mmCIF file of C-alpha atoms in Angstrom:
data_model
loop_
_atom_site.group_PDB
_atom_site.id
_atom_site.type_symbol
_atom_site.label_atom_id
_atom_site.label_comp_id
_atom_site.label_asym_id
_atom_site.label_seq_id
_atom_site.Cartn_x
_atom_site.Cartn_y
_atom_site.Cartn_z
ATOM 1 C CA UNK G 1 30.975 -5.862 66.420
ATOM 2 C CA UNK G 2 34.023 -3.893 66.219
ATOM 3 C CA UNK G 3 37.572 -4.739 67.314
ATOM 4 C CA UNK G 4 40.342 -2.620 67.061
ATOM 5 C CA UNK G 5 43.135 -4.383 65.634
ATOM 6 C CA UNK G 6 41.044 -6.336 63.332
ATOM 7 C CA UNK G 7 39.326 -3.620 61.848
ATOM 8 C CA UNK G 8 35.774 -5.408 61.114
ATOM 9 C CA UNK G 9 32.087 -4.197 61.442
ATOM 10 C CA UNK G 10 29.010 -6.093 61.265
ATOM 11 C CA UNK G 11 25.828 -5.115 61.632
ATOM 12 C CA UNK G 12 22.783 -7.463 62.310
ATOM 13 C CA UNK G 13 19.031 -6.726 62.169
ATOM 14 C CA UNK G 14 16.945 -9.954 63.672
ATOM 15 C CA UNK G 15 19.025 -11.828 66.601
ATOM 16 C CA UNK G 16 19.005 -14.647 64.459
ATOM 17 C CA UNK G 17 22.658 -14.035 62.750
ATOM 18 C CA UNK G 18 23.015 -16.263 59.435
ATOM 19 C CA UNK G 19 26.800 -14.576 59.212
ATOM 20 C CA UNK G 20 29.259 -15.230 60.822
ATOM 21 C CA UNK G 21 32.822 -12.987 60.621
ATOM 22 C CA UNK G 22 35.426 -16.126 62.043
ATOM 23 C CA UNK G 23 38.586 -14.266 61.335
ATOM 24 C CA UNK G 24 41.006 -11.641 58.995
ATOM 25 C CA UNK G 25 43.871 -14.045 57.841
ATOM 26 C CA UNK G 26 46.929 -12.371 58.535
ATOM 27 C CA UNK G 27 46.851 -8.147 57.733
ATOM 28 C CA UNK G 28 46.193 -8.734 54.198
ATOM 29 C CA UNK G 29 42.288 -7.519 52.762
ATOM 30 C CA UNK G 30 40.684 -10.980 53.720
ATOM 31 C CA UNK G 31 38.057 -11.999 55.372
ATOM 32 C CA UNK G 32 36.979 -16.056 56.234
ATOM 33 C CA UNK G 33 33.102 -15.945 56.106
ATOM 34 C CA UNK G 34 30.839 -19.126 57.601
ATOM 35 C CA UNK G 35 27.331 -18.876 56.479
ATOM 36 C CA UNK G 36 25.576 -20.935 59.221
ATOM 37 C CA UNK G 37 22.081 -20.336 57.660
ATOM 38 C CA UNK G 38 20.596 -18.400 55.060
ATOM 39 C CA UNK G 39 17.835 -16.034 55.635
ATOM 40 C CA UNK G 40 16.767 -13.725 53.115
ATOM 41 C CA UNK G 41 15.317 -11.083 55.020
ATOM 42 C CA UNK G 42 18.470 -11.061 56.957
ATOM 43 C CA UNK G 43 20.202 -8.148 56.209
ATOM 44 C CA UNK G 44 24.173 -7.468 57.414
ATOM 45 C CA UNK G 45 25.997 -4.580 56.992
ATOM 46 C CA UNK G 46 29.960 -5.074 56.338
ATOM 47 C CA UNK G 47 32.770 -2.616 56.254
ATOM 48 C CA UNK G 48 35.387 -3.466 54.207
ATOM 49 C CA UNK G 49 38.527 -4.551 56.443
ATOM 50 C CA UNK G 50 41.396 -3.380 54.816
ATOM 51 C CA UNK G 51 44.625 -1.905 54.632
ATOM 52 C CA UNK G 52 43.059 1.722 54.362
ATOM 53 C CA UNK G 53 42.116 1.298 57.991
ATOM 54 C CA UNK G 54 45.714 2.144 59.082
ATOM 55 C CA UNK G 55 45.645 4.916 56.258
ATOM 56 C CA UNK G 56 44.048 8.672 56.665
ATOM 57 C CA UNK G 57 41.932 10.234 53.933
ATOM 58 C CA UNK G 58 44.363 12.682 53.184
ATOM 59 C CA UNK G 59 46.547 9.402 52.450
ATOM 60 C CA UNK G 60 44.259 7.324 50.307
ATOM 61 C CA UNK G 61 43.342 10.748 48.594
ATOM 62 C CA UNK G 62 47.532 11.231 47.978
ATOM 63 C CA UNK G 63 47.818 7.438 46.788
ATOM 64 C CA UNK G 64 45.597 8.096 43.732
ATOM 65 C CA UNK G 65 47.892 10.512 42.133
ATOM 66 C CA UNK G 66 47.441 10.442 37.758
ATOM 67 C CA UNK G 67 50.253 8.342 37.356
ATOM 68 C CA UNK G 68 48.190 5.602 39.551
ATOM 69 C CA UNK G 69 44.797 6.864 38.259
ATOM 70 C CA UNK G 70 46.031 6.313 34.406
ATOM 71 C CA UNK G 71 47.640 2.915 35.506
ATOM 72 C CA UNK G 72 44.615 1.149 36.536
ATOM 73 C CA UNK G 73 42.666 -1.411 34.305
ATOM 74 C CA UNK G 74 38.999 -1.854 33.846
ATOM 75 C CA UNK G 75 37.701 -4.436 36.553
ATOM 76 C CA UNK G 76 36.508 -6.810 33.735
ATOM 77 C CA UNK G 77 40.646 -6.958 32.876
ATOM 78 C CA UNK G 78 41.296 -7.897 36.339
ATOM 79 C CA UNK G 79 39.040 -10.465 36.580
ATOM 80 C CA UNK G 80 40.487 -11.716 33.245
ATOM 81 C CA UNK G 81 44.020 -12.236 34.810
ATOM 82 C CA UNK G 82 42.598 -13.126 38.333
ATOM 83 C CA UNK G 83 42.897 -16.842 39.331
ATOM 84 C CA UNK G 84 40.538 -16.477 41.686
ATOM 85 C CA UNK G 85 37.887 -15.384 39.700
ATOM 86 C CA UNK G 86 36.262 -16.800 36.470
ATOM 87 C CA UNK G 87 34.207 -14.326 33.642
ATOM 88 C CA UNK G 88 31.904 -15.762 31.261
ATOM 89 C CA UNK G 89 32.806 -14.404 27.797
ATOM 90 C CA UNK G 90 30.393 -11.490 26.880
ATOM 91 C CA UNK G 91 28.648 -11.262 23.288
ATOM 92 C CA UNK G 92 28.933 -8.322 21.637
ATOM 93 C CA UNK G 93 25.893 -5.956 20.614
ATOM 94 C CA UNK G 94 23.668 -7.093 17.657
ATOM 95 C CA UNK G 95 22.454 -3.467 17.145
ATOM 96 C CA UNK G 96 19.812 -1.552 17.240
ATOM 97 C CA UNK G 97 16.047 -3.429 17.647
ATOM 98 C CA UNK G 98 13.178 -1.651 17.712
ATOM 99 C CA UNK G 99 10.792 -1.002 19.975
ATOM 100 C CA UNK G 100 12.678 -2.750 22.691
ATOM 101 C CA UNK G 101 15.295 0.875 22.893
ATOM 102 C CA UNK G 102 18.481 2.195 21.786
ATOM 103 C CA UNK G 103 20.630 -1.707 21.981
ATOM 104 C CA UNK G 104 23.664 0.196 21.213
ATOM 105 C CA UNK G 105 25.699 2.513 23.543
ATOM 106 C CA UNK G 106 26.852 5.738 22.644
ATOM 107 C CA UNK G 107 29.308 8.647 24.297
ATOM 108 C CA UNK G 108 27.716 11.291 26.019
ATOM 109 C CA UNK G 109 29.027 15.013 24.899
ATOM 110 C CA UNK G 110 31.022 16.284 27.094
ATOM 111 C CA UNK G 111 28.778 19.136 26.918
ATOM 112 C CA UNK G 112 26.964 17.129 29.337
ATOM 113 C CA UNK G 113 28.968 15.803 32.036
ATOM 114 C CA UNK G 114 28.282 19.108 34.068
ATOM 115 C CA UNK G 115 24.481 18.583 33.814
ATOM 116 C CA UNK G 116 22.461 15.803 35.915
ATOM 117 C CA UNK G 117 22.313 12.931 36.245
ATOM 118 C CA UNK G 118 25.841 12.226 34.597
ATOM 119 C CA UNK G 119 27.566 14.884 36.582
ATOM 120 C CA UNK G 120 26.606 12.211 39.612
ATOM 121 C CA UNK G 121 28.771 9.111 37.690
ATOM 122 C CA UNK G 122 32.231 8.595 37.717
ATOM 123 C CA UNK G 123 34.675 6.187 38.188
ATOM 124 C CA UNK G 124 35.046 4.106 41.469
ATOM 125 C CA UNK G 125 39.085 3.321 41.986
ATOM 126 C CA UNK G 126 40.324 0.872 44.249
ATOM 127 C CA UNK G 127 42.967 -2.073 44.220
ATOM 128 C CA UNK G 128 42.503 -5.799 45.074
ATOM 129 C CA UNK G 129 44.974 -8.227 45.308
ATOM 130 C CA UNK G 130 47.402 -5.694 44.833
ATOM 131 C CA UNK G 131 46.273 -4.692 41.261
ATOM 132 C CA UNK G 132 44.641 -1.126 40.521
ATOM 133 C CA UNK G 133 41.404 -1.306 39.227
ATOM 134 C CA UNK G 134 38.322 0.607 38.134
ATOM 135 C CA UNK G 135 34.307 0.399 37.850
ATOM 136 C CA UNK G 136 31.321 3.043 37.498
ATOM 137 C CA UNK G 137 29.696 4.502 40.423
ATOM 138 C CA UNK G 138 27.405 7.221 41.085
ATOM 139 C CA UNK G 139 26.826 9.725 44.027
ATOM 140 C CA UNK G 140 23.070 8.876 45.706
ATOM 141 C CA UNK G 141 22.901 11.585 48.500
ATOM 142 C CA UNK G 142 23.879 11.701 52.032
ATOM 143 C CA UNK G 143 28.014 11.090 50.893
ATOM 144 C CA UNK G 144 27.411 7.623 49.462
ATOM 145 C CA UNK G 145 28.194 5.953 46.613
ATOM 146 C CA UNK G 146 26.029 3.025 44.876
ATOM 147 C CA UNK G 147 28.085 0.568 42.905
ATOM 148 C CA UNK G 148 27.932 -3.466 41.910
ATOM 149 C CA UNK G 149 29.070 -5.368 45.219
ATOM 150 C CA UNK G 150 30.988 -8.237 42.761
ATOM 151 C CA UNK G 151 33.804 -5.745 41.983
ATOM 152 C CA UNK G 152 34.619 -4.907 45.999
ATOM 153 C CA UNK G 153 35.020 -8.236 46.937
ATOM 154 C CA UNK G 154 36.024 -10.693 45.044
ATOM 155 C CA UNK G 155 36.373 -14.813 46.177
ATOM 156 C CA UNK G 156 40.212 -15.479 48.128
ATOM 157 C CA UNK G 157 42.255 -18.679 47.424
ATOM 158 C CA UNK G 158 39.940 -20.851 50.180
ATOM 159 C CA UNK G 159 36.075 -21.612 50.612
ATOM 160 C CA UNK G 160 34.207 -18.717 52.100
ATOM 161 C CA UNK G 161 37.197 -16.428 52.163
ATOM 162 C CA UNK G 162 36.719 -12.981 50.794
ATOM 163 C CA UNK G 163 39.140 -10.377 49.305
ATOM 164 C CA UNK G 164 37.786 -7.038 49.848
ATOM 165 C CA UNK G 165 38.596 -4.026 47.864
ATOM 166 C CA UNK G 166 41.190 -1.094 49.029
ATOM 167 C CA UNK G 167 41.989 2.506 48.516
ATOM 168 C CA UNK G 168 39.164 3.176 47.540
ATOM 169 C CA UNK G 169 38.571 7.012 45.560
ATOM 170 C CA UNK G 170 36.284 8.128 43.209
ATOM 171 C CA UNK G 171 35.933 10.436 40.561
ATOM 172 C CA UNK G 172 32.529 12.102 39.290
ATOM 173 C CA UNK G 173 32.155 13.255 35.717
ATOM 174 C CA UNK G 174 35.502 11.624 33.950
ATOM 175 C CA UNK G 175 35.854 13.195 30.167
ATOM 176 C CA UNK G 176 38.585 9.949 29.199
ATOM 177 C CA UNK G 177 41.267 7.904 29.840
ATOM 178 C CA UNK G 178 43.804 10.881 30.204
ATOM 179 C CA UNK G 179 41.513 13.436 32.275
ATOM 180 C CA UNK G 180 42.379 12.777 35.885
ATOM 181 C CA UNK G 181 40.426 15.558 37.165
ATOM 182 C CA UNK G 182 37.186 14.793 35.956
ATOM 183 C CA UNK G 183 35.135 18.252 35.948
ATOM 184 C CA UNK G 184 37.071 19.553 38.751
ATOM 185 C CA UNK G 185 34.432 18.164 41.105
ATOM 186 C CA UNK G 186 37.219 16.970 42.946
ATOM 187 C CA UNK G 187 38.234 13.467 44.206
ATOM 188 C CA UNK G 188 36.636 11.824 47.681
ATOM 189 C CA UNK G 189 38.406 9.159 49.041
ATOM 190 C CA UNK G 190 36.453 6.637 51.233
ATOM 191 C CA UNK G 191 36.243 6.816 54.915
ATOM 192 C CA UNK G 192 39.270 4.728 56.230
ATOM 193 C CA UNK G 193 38.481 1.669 58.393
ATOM 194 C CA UNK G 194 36.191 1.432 61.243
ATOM 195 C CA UNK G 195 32.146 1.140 61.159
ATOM 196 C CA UNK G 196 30.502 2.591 58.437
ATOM 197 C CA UNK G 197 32.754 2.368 55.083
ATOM 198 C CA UNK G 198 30.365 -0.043 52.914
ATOM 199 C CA UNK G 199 27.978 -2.015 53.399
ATOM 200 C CA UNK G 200 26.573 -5.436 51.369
ATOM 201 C CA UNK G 201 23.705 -7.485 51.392
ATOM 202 C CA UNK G 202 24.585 -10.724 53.605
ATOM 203 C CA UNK G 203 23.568 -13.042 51.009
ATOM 204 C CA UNK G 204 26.030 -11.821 48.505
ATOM 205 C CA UNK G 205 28.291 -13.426 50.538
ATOM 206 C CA UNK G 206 26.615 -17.070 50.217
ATOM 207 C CA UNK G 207 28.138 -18.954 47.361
ATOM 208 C CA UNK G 208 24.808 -20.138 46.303
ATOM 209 C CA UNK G 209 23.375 -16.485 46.087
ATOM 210 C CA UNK G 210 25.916 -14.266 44.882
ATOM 211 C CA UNK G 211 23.806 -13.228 42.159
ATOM 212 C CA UNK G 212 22.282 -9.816 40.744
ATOM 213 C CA UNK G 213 19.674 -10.179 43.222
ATOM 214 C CA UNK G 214 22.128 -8.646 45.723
ATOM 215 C CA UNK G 215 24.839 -7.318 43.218
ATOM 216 C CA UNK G 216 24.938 -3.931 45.145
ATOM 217 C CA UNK G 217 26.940 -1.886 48.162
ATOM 218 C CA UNK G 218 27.244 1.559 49.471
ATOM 219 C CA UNK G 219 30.275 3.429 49.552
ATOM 220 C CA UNK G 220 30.783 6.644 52.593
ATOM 221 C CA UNK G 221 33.275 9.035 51.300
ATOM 222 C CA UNK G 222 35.138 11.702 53.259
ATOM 223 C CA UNK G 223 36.231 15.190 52.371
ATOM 224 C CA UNK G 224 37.543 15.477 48.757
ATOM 225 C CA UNK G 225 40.012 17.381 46.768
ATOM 226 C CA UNK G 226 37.833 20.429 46.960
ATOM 227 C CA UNK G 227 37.740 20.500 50.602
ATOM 228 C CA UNK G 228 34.341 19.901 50.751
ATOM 229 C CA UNK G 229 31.972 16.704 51.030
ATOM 230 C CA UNK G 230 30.661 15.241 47.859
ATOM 231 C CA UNK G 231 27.300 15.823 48.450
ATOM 232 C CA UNK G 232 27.973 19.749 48.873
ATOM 233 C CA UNK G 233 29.277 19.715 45.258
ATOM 234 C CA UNK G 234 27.003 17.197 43.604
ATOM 235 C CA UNK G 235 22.770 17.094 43.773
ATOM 236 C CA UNK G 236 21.969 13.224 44.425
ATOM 237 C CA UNK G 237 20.739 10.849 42.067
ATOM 238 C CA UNK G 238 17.669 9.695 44.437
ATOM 239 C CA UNK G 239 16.012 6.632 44.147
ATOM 240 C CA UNK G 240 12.517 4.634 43.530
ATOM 241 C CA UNK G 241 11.522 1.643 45.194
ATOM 242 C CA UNK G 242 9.038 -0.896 45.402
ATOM 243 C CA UNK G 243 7.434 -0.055 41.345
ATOM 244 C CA UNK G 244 5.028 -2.379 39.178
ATOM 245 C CA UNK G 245 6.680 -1.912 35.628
ATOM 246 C CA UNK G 246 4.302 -1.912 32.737
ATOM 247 C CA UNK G 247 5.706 -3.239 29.358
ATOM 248 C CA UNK G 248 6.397 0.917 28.419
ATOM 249 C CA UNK G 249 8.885 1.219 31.536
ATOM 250 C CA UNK G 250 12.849 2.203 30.331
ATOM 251 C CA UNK G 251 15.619 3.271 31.758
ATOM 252 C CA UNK G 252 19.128 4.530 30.476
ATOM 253 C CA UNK G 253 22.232 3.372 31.973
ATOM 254 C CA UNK G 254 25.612 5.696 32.433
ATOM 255 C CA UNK G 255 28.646 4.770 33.210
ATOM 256 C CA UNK G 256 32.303 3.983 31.920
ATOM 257 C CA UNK G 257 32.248 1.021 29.027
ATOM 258 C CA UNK G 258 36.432 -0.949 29.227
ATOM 259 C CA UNK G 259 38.575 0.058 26.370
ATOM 260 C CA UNK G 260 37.140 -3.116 23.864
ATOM 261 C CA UNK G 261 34.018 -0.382 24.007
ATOM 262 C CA UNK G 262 35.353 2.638 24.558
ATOM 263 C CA UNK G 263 39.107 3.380 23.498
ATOM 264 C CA UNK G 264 39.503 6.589 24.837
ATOM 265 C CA UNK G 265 37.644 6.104 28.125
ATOM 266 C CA UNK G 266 34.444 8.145 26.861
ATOM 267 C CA UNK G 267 31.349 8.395 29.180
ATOM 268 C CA UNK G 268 28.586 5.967 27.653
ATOM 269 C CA UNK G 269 24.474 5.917 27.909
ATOM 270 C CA UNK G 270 22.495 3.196 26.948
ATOM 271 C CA UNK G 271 18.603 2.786 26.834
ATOM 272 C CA UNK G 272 16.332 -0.156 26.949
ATOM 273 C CA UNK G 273 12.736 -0.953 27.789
ATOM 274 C CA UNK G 274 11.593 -3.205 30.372
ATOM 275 C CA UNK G 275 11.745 -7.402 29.946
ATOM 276 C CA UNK G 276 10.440 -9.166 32.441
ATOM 277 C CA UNK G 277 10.926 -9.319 36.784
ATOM 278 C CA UNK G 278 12.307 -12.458 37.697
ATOM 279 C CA UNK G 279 12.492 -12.826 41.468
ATOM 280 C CA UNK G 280 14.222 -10.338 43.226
ATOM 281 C CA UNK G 281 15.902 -8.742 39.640
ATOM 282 C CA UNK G 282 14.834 -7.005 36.709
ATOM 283 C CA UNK G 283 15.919 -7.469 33.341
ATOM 284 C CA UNK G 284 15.569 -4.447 30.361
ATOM 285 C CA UNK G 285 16.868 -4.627 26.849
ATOM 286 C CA UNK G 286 19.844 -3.567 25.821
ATOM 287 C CA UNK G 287 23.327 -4.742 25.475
ATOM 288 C CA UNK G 288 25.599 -3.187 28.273
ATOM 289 C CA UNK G 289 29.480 -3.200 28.013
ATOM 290 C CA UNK G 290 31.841 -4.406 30.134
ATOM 291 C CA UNK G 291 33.282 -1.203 32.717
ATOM 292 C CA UNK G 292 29.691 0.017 33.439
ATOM 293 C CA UNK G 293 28.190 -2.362 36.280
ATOM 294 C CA UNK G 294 27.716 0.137 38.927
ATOM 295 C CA UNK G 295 26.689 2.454 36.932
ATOM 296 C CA UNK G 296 23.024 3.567 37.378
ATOM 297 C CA UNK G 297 19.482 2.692 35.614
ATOM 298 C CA UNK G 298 17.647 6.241 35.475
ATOM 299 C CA UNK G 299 13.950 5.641 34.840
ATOM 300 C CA UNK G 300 12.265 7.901 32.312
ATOM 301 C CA UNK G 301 9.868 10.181 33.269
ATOM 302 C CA UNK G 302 10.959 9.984 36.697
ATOM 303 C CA UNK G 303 12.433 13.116 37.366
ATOM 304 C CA UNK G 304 15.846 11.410 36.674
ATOM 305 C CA UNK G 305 15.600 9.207 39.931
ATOM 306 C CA UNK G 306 17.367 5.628 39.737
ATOM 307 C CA UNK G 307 15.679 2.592 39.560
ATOM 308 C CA UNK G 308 18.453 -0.390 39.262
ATOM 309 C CA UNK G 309 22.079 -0.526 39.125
ATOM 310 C CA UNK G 310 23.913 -2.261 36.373
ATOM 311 C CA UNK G 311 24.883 -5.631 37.632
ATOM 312 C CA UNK G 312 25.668 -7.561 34.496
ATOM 313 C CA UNK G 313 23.980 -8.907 31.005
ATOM 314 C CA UNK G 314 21.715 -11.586 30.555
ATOM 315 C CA UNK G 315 22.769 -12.630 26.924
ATOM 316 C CA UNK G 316 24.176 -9.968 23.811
ATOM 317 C CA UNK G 317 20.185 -7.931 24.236
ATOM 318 C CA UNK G 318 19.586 -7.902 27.688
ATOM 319 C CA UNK G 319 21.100 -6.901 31.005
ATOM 320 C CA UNK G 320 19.874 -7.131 34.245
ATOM 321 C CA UNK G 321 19.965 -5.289 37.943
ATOM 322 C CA UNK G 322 18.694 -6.461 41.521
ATOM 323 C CA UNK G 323 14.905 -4.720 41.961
ATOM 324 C CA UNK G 324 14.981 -1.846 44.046
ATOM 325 C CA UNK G 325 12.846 -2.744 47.095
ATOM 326 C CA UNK G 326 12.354 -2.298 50.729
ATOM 327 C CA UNK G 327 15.493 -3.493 52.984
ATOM 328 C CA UNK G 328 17.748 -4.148 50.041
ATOM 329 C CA UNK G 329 20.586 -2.291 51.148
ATOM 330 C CA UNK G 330 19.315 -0.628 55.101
ATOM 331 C CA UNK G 331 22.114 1.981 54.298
ATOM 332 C CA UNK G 332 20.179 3.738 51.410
ATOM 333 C CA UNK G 333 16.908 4.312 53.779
ATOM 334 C CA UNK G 334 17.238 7.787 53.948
ATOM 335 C CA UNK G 335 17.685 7.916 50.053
ATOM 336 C CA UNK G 336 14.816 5.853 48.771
ATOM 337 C CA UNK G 337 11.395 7.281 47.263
ATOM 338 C CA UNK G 338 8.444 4.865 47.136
ATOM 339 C CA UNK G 339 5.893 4.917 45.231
#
């Protein structure tokens, strides 16, 4: 479904639809969803209606000039000062606790930020609400993004009305608060309005799901700063699907910790070894800050492929991501490796 001067796009697999788009209140980013059943095999594709559909590339890539880029706040801040949206307070890190991985997070070297994987992560910008804003990201092939779907859109002032995110740009490979370049991989701006700009899982979109089982999105980006598509720059970070963990399974998580973490705006890892599946999620130990959900969960000894996406923590040792499996997300088919 597409229309012109509402600027939506759904996509629907079975011809049962359990979503309904009723309308975009006014020109603002907002969208009034009715869920009229829920399905979980239903999968729906969204793309963010927004102002940016009115913009060009050239203009969203122009908005996020390093004035704006130093000016935004960590989501985690924004949620803080949103009405809108509540935050549970987060513990902080007990340390480090054996054999379960490294509990605490620590900055990678610079050194490093021009080798994979963390060449692929960076810094997602947007704003919502009218308020600038930041989370990790990381480039997954094919000129998409994978992020955490609770940062893009966020719950408006009625029931089932959505604020999506806007403007969006991102950033590979940031060295701190200050660098604005990043290591000149250049800056991609999303693909303005129209079909294809993200896409969600339906069901984060039902109150009574919007969970880390579906705590996920793609991102298309256009032409960057360097002229060139992201994906000509940067390898991908592929992915694995559909795994049995054993108890030795770890991953290590990369992304961009907020400044009660990380004062200078450092690049952070984290490692931890495999809890327990719970559903449709997967839960590993180790602490992870604030600033890096969206950030990616590589797998060791996999080749550096990702296996989860930080989606949030569990309690002060444990954090948690939605399993990677079959039909999560149909917009990362062509990226997915199963084994």
């Amino acid at each position: 479904i597409f229309n012109d001067s509402v600027r939506y796009f759904c996509r629907v697999g079975p011809l049962e639809l359990g979503l309904y788009i009723d309308e975009l209140l006014g020109k603002k980013a907002v969208t009034r969803i009715d869920q009229k059943r829920t399905d979980s095999q239903l999968e729906a594709a969204i793309a963010m209606s927004t102002t940016s559909a009115n913009m060009t590339s050239e203009e969203i890539l122009a908005y996020w000039t390093p004035e704006n880029i130093r000016s935004a706040i960590p989501f985690e801040e924004f949620l803080k000062k949103s009405k809108s949206e509540k935050q549970k307070p987060v513990a902080a890190a007990k340390g480090d606790v054996s054999p379960r991985g490294q509990l605490v997070p620590t900055v990678v070297p610079k050194e490093k930020l021009t080798t994979f994987p963390y060449q692929c992560v960076g810094r997602l910008y947007f704003t919502i609400k009218g308020t600038r804003t930041w989370i990790s990201a990381h480039h997954v092939g094919a000129n998409k993004l994978l992020t955490a779907a609770h940062a893009l859109v966020v719950s408006g002032s009625k029931p089932r009305e959505w604020v999506f995110a806007e403007l969006l740009g991102f950033i590979p490979a940031m060295v701190n608060y200050q660098d604005t370049l990043g290591m000149n991989y250049g800056t991609y701006p999303q693909i303005p309005g129209g079909p294809g700009q993200a896409y969600f899982p339906h069901n984060h979109f039902n109150p009574d799901d919007r969970k880390a089982d579906f705590d996920i999105c793609t991102v298309f980006l256009n032409k960057g700063s360097t002229g060139k598509y992201i994906s000509e720059v940067l390898p991908p970070i592929q992915l694995l699907v559909n795994l049995n963990y054993t108890p030795q399974a770890e991953w290590n998580c990369i992304g961009y910790p907020d400044p009660t973490v990380s004062k200078d705006g450092e690049m952070y890892e984290i490692s931890g070894k495999f809890d327990k599946q719970v559903d449709t999620t997967v839960q590993k130990y180790g602490f992870t800050p604030p600033g890096m959900s969206g950030g990616p969960w590589i797998l060791k000894d996999s080749n550096n492929r990702g296996n989860g996406i930080q989606a949030g923590n569990v309690d002060d040792t444990t954090t948690i991501s939605p399993y990677f499996r079959d039909g999560l997300i149909p917009a990362l088919a062509e990226v997915e490796e199963k084994l």
